[in-house]
Tab-separated table of N, CA and C in Angstrom:
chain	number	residue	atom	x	y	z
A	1	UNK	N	-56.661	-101.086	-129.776
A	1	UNK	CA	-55.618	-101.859	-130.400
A	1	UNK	C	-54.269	-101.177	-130.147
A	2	UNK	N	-52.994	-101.890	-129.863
A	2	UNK	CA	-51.900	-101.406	-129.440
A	2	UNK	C	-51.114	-101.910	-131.092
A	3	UNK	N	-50.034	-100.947	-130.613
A	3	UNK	CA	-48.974	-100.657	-131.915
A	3	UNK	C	-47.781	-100.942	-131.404
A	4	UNK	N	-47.667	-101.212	-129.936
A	4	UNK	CA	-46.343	-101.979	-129.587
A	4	UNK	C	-46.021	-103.684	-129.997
A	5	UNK	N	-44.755	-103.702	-130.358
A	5	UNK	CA	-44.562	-105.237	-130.420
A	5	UNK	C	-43.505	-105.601	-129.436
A	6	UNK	N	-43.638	-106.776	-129.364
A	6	UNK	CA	-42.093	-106.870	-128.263
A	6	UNK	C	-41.330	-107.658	-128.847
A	7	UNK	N	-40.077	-107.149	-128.386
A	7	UNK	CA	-39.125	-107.380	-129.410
A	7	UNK	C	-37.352	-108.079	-128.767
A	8	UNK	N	-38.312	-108.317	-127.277
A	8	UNK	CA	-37.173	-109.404	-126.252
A	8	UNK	C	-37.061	-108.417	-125.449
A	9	UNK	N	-36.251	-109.549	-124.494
A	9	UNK	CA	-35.480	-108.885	-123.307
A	9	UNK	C	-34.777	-107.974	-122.650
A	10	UNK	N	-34.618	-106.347	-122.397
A	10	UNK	CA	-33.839	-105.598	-122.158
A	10	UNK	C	-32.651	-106.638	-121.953
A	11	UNK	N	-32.566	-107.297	-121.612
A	11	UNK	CA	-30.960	-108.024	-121.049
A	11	UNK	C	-30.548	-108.610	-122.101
A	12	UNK	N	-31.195	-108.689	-123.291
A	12	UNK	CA	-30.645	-109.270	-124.761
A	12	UNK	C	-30.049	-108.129	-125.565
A	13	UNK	N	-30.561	-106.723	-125.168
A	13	UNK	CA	-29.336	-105.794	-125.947
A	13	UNK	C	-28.648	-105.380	-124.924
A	14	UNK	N	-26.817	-104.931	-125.857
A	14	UNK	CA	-26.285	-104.840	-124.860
A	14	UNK	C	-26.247	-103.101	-124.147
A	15	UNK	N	-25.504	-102.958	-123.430
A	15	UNK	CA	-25.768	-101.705	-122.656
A	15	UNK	C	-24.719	-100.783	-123.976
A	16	UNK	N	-25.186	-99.507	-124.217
A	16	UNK	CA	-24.766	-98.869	-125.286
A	16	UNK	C	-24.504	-99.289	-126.763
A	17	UNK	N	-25.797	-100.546	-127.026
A	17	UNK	CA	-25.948	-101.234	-127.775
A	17	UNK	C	-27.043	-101.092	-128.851
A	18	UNK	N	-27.316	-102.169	-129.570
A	18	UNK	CA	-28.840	-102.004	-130.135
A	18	UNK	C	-29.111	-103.241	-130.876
A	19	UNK	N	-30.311	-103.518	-131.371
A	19	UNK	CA	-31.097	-104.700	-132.189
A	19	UNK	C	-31.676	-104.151	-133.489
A	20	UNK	N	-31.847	-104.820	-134.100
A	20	UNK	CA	-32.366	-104.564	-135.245
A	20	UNK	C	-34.038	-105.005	-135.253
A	21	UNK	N	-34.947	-104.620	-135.582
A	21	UNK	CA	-36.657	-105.153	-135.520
A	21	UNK	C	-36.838	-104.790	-137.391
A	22	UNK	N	-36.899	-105.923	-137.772
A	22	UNK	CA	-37.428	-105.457	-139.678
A	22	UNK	C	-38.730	-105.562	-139.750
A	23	UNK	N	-39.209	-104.945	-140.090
A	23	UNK	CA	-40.886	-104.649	-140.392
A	23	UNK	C	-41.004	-104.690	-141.756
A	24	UNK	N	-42.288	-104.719	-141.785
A	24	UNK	CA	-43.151	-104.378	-143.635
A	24	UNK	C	-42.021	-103.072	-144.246
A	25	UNK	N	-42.160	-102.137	-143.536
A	25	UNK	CA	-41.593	-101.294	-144.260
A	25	UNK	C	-40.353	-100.168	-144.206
A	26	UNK	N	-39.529	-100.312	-143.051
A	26	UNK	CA	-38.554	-100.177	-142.857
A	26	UNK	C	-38.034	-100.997	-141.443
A	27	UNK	N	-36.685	-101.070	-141.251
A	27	UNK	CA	-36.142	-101.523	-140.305
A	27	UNK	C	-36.197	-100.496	-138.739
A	28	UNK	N	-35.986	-101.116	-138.115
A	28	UNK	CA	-36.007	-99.900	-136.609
A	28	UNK	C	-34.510	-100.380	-135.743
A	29	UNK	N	-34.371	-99.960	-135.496
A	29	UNK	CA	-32.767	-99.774	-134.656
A	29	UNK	C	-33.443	-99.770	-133.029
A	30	UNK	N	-33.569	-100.602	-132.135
A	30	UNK	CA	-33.876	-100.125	-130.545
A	30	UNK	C	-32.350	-100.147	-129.714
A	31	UNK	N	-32.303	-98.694	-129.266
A	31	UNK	CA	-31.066	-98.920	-128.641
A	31	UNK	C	-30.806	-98.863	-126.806
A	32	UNK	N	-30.102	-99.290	-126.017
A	32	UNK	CA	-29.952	-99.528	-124.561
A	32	UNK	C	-28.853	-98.472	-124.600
A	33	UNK	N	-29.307	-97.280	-123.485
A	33	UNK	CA	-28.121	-96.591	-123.036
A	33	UNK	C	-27.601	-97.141	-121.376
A	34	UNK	N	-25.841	-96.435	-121.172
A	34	UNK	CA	-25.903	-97.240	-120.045
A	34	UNK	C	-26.687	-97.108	-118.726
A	35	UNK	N	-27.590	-96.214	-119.047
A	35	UNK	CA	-28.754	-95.991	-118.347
A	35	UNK	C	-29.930	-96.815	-118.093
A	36	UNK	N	-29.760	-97.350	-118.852
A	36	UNK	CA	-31.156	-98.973	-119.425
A	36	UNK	C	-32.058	-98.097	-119.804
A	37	UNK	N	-32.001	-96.760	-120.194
A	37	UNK	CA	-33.311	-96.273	-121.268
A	37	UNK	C	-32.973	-96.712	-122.243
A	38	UNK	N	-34.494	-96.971	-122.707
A	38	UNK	CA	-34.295	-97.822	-124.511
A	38	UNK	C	-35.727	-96.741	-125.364
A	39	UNK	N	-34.542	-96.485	-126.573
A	39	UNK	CA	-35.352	-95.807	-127.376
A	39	UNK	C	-35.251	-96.829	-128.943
A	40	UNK	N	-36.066	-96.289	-129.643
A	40	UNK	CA	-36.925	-97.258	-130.953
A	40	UNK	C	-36.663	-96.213	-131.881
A	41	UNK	N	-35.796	-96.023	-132.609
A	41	UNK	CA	-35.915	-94.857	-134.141
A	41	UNK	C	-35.234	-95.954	-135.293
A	42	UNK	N	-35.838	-95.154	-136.447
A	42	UNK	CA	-35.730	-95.618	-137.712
A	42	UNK	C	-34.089	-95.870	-137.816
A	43	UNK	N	-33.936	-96.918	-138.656
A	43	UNK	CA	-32.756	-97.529	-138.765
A	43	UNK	C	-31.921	-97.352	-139.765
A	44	UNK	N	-32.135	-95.384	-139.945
A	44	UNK	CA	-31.077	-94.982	-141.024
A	44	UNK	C	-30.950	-93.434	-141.016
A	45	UNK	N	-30.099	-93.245	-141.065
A	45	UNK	CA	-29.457	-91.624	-140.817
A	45	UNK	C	-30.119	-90.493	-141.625
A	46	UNK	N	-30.701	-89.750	-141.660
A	46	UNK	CA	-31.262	-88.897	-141.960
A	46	UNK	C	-30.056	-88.354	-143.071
A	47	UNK	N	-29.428	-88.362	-143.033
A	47	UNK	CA	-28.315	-87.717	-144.137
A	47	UNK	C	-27.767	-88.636	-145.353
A	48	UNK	N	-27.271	-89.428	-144.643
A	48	UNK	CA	-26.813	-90.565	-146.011
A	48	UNK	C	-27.236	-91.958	-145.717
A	49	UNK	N	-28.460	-92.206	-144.988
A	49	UNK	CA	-28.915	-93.370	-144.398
A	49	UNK	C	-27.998	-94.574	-144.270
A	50	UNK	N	-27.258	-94.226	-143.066
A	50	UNK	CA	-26.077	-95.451	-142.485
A	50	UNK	C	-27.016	-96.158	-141.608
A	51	UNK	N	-26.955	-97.187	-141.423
A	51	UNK	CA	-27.764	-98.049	-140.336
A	51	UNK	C	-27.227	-97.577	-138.809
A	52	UNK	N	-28.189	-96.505	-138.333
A	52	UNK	CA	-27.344	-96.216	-137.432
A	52	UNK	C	-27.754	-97.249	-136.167
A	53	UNK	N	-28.482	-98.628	-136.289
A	53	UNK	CA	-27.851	-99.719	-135.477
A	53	UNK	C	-26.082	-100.266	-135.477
A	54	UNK	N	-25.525	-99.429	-135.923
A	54	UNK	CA	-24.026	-99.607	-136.086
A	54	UNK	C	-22.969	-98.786	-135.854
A	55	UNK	N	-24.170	-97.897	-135.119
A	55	UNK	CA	-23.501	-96.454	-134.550
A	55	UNK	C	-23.035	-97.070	-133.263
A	56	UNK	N	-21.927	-95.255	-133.045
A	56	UNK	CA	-21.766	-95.480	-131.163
A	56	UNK	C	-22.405	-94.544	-130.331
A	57	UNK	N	-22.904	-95.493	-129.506
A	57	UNK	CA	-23.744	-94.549	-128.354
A	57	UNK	C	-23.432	-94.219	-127.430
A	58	UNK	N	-23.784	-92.917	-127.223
A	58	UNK	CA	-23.387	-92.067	-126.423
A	58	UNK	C	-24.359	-91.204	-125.572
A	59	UNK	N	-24.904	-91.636	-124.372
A	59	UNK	CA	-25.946	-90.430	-123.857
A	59	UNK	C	-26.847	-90.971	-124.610
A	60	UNK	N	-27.609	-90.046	-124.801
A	60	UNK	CA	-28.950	-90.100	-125.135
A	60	UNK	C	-28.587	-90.128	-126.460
A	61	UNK	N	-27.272	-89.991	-127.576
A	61	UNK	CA	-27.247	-89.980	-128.643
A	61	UNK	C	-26.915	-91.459	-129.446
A	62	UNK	N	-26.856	-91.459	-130.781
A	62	UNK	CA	-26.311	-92.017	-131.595
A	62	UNK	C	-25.079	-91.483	-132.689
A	63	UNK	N	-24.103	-92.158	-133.072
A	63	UNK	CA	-23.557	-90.988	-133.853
A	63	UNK	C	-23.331	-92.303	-135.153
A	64	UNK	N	-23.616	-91.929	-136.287
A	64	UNK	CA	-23.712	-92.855	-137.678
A	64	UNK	C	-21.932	-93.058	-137.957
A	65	UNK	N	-22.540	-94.261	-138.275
A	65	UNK	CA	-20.670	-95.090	-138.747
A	65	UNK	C	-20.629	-94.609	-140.114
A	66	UNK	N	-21.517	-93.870	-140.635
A	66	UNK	CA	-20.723	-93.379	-142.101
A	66	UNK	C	-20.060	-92.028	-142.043
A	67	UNK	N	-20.879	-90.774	-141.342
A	67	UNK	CA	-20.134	-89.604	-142.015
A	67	UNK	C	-19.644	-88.950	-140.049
A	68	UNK	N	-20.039	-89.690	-139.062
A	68	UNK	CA	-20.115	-89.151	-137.950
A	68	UNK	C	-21.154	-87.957	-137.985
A	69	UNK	N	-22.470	-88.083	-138.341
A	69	UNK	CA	-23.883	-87.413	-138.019
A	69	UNK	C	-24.370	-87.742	-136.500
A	70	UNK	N	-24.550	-86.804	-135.522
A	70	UNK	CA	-25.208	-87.093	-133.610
A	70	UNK	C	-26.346	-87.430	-134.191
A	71	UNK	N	-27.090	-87.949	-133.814
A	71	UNK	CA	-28.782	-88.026	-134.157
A	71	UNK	C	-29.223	-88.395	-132.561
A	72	UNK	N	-30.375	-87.514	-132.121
A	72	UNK	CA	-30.733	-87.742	-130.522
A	72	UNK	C	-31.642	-89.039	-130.936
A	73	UNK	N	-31.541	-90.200	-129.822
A	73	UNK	CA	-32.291	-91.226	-129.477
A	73	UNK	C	-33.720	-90.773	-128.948
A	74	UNK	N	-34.132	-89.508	-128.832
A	74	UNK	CA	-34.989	-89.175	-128.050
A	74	UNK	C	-35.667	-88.448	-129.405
A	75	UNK	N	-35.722	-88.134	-129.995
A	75	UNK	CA	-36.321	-87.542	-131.639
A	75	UNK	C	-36.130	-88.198	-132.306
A	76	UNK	N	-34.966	-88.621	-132.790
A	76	UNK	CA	-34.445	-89.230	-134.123
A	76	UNK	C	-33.894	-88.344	-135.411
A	77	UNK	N	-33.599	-87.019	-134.276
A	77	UNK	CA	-33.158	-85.957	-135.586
A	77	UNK	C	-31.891	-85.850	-135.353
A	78	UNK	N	-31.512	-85.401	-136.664
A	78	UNK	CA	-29.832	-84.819	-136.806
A	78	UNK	C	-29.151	-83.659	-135.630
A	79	UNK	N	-28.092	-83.739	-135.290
A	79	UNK	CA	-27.680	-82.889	-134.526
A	79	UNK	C	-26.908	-82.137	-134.878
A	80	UNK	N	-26.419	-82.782	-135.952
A	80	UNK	CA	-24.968	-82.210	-136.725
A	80	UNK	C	-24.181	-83.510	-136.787
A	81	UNK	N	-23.318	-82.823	-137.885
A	81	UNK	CA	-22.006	-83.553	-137.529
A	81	UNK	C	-21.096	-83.770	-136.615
């Protein structure tokens, strides 16, 4: 049994972008770098849970629209401020 869902088109998010996927029990953020790697992390900041689908991306990062927290797209951990 697989645990992937699909969740559209790479060409439906935009490039340094992201979508929102709401599930049972939390939301997920998938984001497109201008690389067309797409990573899948939880859809809230480890620090003051900002939706960081509302972040700006950068590289392999995300950085949260509330306090400016990096969080890597590739873990989903804090980097710092």
């Amino acid at each position: 049994m697989s645990n992937w869902i699909e969740v559209g088109q790479l060409e439906e998010i935009p490039k340094q972008g992201s979508r929102v996927v709401k599930t049972n029990d939390f939301n997920i953020a998938v984001f497109r770098t201008v690389n067309d790697e797409v990573f899948a992390i939880k859809d809230a900041c480890p620090h003051k849970q900002g939706q960081l689908s509302q972040g700006i991306v950068h590289g392999n990062k995300v950085t949260c629209p509330l306090h400016n927290w990096t969080i890597s797209l590739e873990s989903g951990k804090a980097l710092g401020p």
